[in-house]
Every structure is written in C-alpha cells, then in structure tokens.
C-alpha cells in the first residue's frame, strides 16, 4: 500500500480554488520588486519578515498583506507575481487554478485596473500554453470598503469580462456582512458572472446563510464555522454547496489553535463538499502540497480522503465539463 507521504501528496494531481494572488507574493520577490520600483519596504531583512508574519487574527494578517502589495506597480510586476505562483503549481502538480485578485488594493493607490488585470491574465494564458495549467480568474471586492466603491470596481471590470469568471468578497469579515453587497452581486450576476464569498472564517455561520440567500454564491470560501449550525450543515450536504477550506491559513490566523482541532475531515466524513486550498501561501507557510501534508500529519488523512478532496475540487471548479472530465481521468489514472 502506498503511504501518504510528502512525495505522494506532491505528485497527487490537484486543483486550487482559493488563492489570493497578492498572498502568493514571496518575500524574495517582494524585495526584488521593491528594488525594481524604488519602493520603501517596512522590512530590511528576512528575519524581520519572519518576525512580522506572526498573526493573532485575520486583521493582523491583512494589515501586513496590504502593505506587502504596495510593491506591485507595473504590468510586469503582476505578470511576475502570477507566473511565480503558476511555477509553484507546476512543481506541485496542480492542474487547474481559480485565483482571486483584489483590484481595489491597487486602484486605491493609483495603479490602473487594466495594468493589474492585463499582467495577471497574460501570465494565466502563458500558464495554460506553456505549463498546461488551466485557470479561471475571480475578482474580489474588499468588504471593509463601501458598496459604492465595489460598484465602481465592477464598472471598471466591464471591458474585461472575457478575462474573469466571477466575483468574490474578501478582507475583514466581522462587522461586514455579505448583505452589504447584495446589490453589487445582483448586478454582477446580471452581467453573467458567477459569485463566491468568504464567509464563516472568523464571522458567524449566519454570514454563510446570507452569502447563500443574498449573494447566491456557487461556493463558500472557508466556511469552517458552518459546524456551529446543524441546519446549515444539512443544507450544505443536501445541496453539495462546496467549501474552499484553507487549513494552514486557519491555524496561522488562529481560527483553530492547532491543526489537530481542524474540522475539515469531520465535514468530509459527514458528506460536505469540502476542498483543500492555500489562501495566502507566502504568508501561511505553504502551498497545496503543504496543506495536504498538514492534514496527514495532524489528522491522519488517508489516501482515500485525499482522493475525495481532490475529486470535490474538480467538481466544485468553474472549469467546463470537458476539462472537468479530463481532470477526473487524470485523477483516476493516478489511483490505478
Ligand atoms: N484576503 C486575503 N486572504 C484573506 C482571508 N483569509 N480572509 C479574508 N480576506 C483575505
Ligand atoms: Zn481567502
């Protein structure tokens, strides 16, 4: 019998559905871009970076994450950021990705929307052609900003609708309920976009309900607080509404004190369509393989559970039916 070790998990074909491109900015590239663009950084050494990357909660992290994104200025910077992530995916046998980007983080400091999206989508196209990694891009609204800002961002996205599959909602969850953006999400759906939302990461299970009922989401990002509400759990199981769970993120941001307390495998056993993702890998200590590895080490994830988690991601993805079947075939081959 094959053991579930790092090598096996690395070559397991995988799919990533919850990844913030700005959160894949490794310190090395951050230093390089700061130098390239003459940008002042808050850190001088790697030791200072490591010291800063210790978080007590989501807001602690977000403060550092938005600061880090200040080094991204030109189209080439966004290309390089995205390409570095895709290269990592290639090393870890990730077949398909659906990254998020946060345009407001950049447009609010004077970077043009088209600079951001053109750099990212050019890299995604090269990723497909040169690395064989398929992708769909998701635009996230920052929920700590207001509805009008989100509408303005959606309007800026209009000329680029061929480059994005959907919209999402991220940033500080508590105090910013999904329904704050009901009308923006209505408009996005009218424009033909799919919707997802971060909910039940730090915020209550109620925010998962309002993401479903008001924002009509196809997936919930995180959603680990769903276990607080038995009716919601039953709904997620009945509807097979996917959760994009991020184990290392959850322990780094103290959603769970320790990986041994994580509820992902309990939800999997109950029949919830949970998936494994890395969220902000440059800040949380690992990409896809490391997230799977953490589940094996702390929770004894089996080969069969790893397979089901990937199967869930393929089924929950926004890839077309042909690509989904291709990926299921690749996964089945891996197990034969
Ligand atoms: N932006 C980047 N990572 C995030 C997370 N884990 N939750 C909310 N917003 C985010
Ligand atoms: Zn996230």
XYZ file of C-alpha atoms and ligand atoms in Angstrom:
347
model
C 0.000 0.000 0.000
C 1.262 3.480 -0.894
C 1.829 5.621 2.154
C 0.532 9.182 2.207
C 3.904 10.884 2.365
C 5.048 14.223 1.023
C 6.246 12.793 -2.272
C 2.923 11.060 -2.880
C 0.970 14.215 -1.970
C 3.171 16.371 -4.196
C 2.583 14.203 -7.239
C -1.134 13.775 -6.491
C -2.908 15.792 -9.252
C -4.565 18.771 -7.534
C -6.862 21.762 -8.122
C -6.769 25.087 -6.238
C -9.958 27.140 -5.793
C -8.991 29.589 -3.042
C -5.802 31.532 -3.619
C -5.198 35.276 -3.384
C -2.531 36.215 -5.917
C -1.367 39.048 -3.624
C -0.989 36.403 -0.911
C 1.425 34.416 -3.068
C 3.976 37.256 -3.011
C 7.062 35.609 -1.523
C 9.438 37.853 0.457
C 12.193 37.291 -2.141
C 10.008 38.693 -4.939
C 8.790 41.466 -2.614
C 12.391 42.602 -2.070
C 13.131 42.314 -5.786
C 10.098 44.403 -6.788
C 10.816 46.995 -4.094
C 14.281 47.408 -5.582
C 12.998 47.409 -9.174
C 10.412 50.099 -8.410
C 12.290 52.095 -5.797
C 9.663 51.366 -3.174
C 10.349 51.716 0.538
C 9.745 48.432 2.419
C 8.856 48.071 6.090
C 11.441 45.253 6.411
C 15.158 45.202 5.777
C 15.961 41.543 6.396
C 14.319 38.146 6.100
C 14.462 37.872 9.895
C 12.272 40.986 10.160
C 9.826 39.473 7.679
C 9.566 36.238 9.635
C 9.042 38.198 12.832
C 6.235 40.228 11.200
C 4.477 37.132 9.820
C 3.131 36.050 13.204
C -0.567 36.725 13.361
C -3.169 36.576 16.115
C -6.161 37.021 13.841
C -7.284 37.926 10.302
C -6.884 41.697 10.749
C -3.273 41.306 11.956
C -2.533 39.495 8.724
C -4.464 41.852 6.449
C -2.506 44.877 7.739
C 0.772 43.246 6.653
C -0.688 41.796 3.431
C -1.915 45.168 2.109
C 1.457 46.698 2.963
C 3.264 43.950 1.021
C 1.091 44.539 -2.057
C 2.426 48.117 -2.320
C 5.480 46.846 -4.203
C 3.273 45.759 -7.138
C 3.216 48.622 -9.624
C 3.654 47.702 -13.277
C 2.010 45.170 -15.559
C 5.233 43.142 -15.498
C 5.095 43.030 -11.683
C 1.618 41.471 -11.828
C 2.824 39.093 -14.526
C 5.841 38.043 -12.430
C 3.676 37.537 -9.321
C 1.217 35.328 -11.187
C 3.916 33.439 -13.049
C 5.792 32.633 -9.830
C 2.574 31.156 -8.397
C 1.965 29.075 -11.529
C 5.557 27.790 -11.498
C 4.967 26.606 -7.933
C 1.729 24.940 -9.045
C 3.632 23.114 -11.769
C 6.144 21.790 -9.211
C 3.252 20.529 -7.082
C 1.212 19.005 -9.914
C -1.701 21.445 -9.654
C -3.739 21.004 -12.851
C -6.208 23.883 -12.578
C -6.402 27.109 -10.533
C -9.041 29.758 -9.853
C -7.109 32.648 -8.297
C -8.543 35.780 -6.699
C -7.209 39.272 -7.181
C -8.087 42.396 -5.178
C -8.188 45.300 -7.687
C -9.099 47.892 -5.026
C -5.814 47.252 -3.192
C -4.102 48.609 -6.284
C -6.527 51.122 -7.822
C -6.786 52.887 -4.427
C -3.075 53.724 -4.681
C -3.231 54.937 -8.258
C -2.480 51.746 -10.217
C -4.791 51.363 -13.198
C -7.256 48.465 -13.294
C -6.005 47.418 -16.751
C -2.366 47.280 -15.550
C -3.402 44.745 -12.916
C -5.697 42.551 -14.980
C -3.545 42.568 -18.116
C -0.436 41.420 -16.217
C -2.338 38.674 -14.418
C -4.240 37.382 -17.423
C -1.179 37.336 -19.679
C 0.563 35.088 -17.126
C -2.509 32.848 -16.813
C -2.600 32.472 -20.592
C 1.116 31.543 -20.638
C 0.422 29.141 -17.757
C -2.126 27.342 -19.871
C 0.047 27.291 -23.018
C 3.465 26.572 -21.503
C 2.654 24.680 -18.294
C -0.690 23.070 -19.141
C -2.365 24.648 -16.097
C -5.938 25.739 -16.865
C -7.403 28.664 -14.951
C -10.362 30.941 -14.266
C -9.869 34.334 -12.619
C -12.083 35.768 -9.841
C -12.281 39.464 -8.909
C -12.727 40.061 -5.172
C -14.327 43.131 -3.617
C -12.833 44.350 -0.340
C -15.690 44.149 2.162
C -14.238 46.764 4.551
C -14.839 49.342 1.794
C -18.322 50.518 0.857
C -20.908 49.447 -1.685
C -20.235 52.411 -3.943
C -16.517 51.508 -4.203
C -17.490 47.952 -5.165
C -19.909 49.215 -7.838
C -17.158 51.447 -9.196
C -14.767 48.475 -9.354
C -17.369 46.339 -11.124
C -17.784 49.087 -13.693
C -14.023 49.178 -14.286
C -14.120 45.416 -14.854
C -16.761 45.663 -17.567
C -14.372 45.902 -20.543
C -12.554 42.792 -19.252
C -15.459 40.415 -18.727
C -13.849 37.861 -21.040
C -10.989 37.600 -18.530
C -12.976 36.907 -15.347
C -15.426 34.148 -14.475
C -16.832 35.580 -11.286
C -16.675 37.904 -8.310
C -15.889 37.207 -4.669
C -15.801 39.009 -1.332
C -12.765 39.154 0.962
C -10.933 41.219 3.623
C -12.154 41.909 7.203
C -15.178 39.684 7.768
C -16.521 40.627 11.194
C -18.842 43.633 11.027
C -19.037 43.475 7.227
C -21.879 41.043 6.470
C -22.367 39.725 2.933
C -25.702 41.550 2.548
C -23.778 44.861 2.480
C -23.007 43.848 -1.132
C -26.315 42.274 -2.217
C -26.975 44.868 -4.925
C -23.418 44.704 -6.321
C -23.651 40.929 -6.529
C -27.091 41.201 -8.203
C -25.515 43.420 -10.843
C -22.521 41.067 -11.256
C -24.863 38.109 -11.853
C -26.834 40.175 -14.393
C -23.510 40.699 -16.172
C -23.125 36.918 -16.398
C -20.598 36.495 -13.597
C -20.621 33.673 -11.039
C -20.363 34.546 -7.340
C -18.431 33.269 -4.331
C -17.790 34.845 -0.909
C -15.536 34.447 2.097
C -17.873 33.574 4.969
C -17.634 31.735 8.271
C -13.858 32.173 8.522
C -13.917 34.385 11.636
C -17.504 35.524 11.153
C -20.615 33.600 12.229
C -22.457 30.813 10.410
C -25.168 33.423 9.742
C -22.821 35.043 7.184
C -22.760 31.732 5.292
C -26.565 31.782 5.139
C -26.649 35.372 3.864
C -23.949 34.599 1.271
C -26.200 31.801 0.019
C -29.516 33.666 0.205
C -28.471 37.215 -0.714
C -25.366 36.771 -2.859
C -26.465 33.452 -4.445
C -22.951 32.039 -4.247
C -21.757 28.916 -6.061
C -19.163 28.244 -3.342
C -18.308 29.461 0.150
C -14.685 30.423 0.813
C -13.570 28.999 4.191
C -16.980 28.219 5.770
C -15.457 26.328 8.697
C -17.917 27.935 11.150
C -20.723 26.016 9.389
C -20.340 23.306 12.032
C -21.918 25.722 14.561
C -25.299 25.375 12.792
C -26.815 21.917 12.245
C -29.457 23.180 9.782
C -26.748 24.811 7.708
C -24.662 21.625 7.747
C -27.662 19.684 6.456
C -28.240 22.310 3.730
C -24.582 22.147 2.590
C -24.762 18.350 2.438
C -28.125 18.279 0.607
C -27.115 20.913 -1.957
C -23.462 19.822 -2.160
C -22.509 23.509 -1.945
C -18.691 23.490 -1.865
C -16.490 24.977 0.859
C -12.977 26.079 -0.123
C -11.169 25.344 3.136
C -7.613 26.560 3.862
C -6.053 24.523 6.692
C -2.703 26.306 7.158
C -4.404 29.706 6.911
C -6.857 28.703 9.634
C -4.136 27.726 12.088
C -1.896 30.712 11.253
C -4.828 33.095 11.820
C -5.911 31.226 14.977
C -9.305 30.176 13.647
C -8.181 26.841 15.137
C -5.441 26.812 17.785
C -3.932 23.637 16.415
C -4.310 21.583 13.218
C -5.416 18.614 15.333
C -8.606 20.614 16.069
C -9.402 21.354 12.412
C -12.863 20.225 11.316
C -12.251 19.611 7.581
C -12.084 15.812 7.768
C -15.128 15.647 10.077
C -17.076 17.649 7.490
C -15.749 15.399 4.712
C -16.951 12.306 6.603
C -20.394 13.885 7.025
C -20.633 14.398 3.249
C -19.938 18.151 2.960
C -18.178 19.010 -0.321
C -15.012 20.385 1.293
C -11.833 21.173 -0.685
C -8.198 21.939 0.292
C -6.592 25.270 -0.650
C -3.698 27.511 0.364
C -5.292 31.023 0.630
C -2.114 33.142 1.031
C 0.734 30.641 0.784
C 3.595 33.150 1.040
C 2.271 34.236 4.440
C 0.975 30.967 5.893
C 3.851 28.548 5.366
C 2.790 26.524 2.389
C 1.166 25.836 -0.949
C -1.150 22.967 -1.885
C 1.190 20.074 -1.024
C 1.989 21.530 2.407
C -1.718 21.958 3.174
C -2.434 18.314 2.344
C 0.670 17.268 4.270
C -0.534 19.130 7.379
C -3.820 17.193 7.239
C -1.960 13.913 7.022
C 0.358 14.772 9.903
C -2.186 16.249 12.318
C -5.338 14.353 11.403
C -4.125 11.154 9.749
C -5.770 11.916 6.390
C -5.926 8.733 4.318
C -5.232 8.217 0.614
C -8.962 7.784 0.016
C -9.729 11.056 1.792
C -7.057 12.886 -0.236
C -8.588 11.492 -3.421
C -12.095 12.579 -2.369
C -10.827 16.069 -1.502
C -9.347 16.469 -4.999
C -12.468 14.997 -6.606
C -14.510 17.589 -4.692
C -12.288 20.394 -6.037
C -12.663 19.220 -9.622
C -16.439 19.034 -9.254
C -16.623 22.396 -7.457
C -14.455 24.150 -10.052
C -15.712 26.529 -12.736
C -13.868 24.580 -15.461
C -16.056 23.472 -18.370
C -17.360 19.887 -18.454
C -14.683 18.730 -20.901
C -11.843 19.974 -18.690
C -13.514 18.538 -15.577
C -13.686 15.114 -17.232
C -10.042 15.387 -18.311
C -9.036 16.141 -14.719
C -11.162 13.297 -13.321
C -9.450 10.952 -15.790
C -6.009 12.168 -14.668
C -7.008 11.634 -11.031
C -8.421 8.165 -11.715
C -5.218 7.198 -13.548
C -3.180 8.257 -10.538
C -5.075 5.754 -8.422
C -4.864 2.868 -10.910
N -7.642 38.316 1.835
C -6.580 37.524 1.685
N -6.685 36.449 2.466
C -7.861 36.548 3.124
C -8.546 35.746 4.056
N -8.043 34.599 4.519
N -9.725 36.183 4.527
C -10.241 37.338 4.107
N -9.631 38.125 3.230
C -8.460 37.736 2.730
Zn -9.094 33.863 1.282
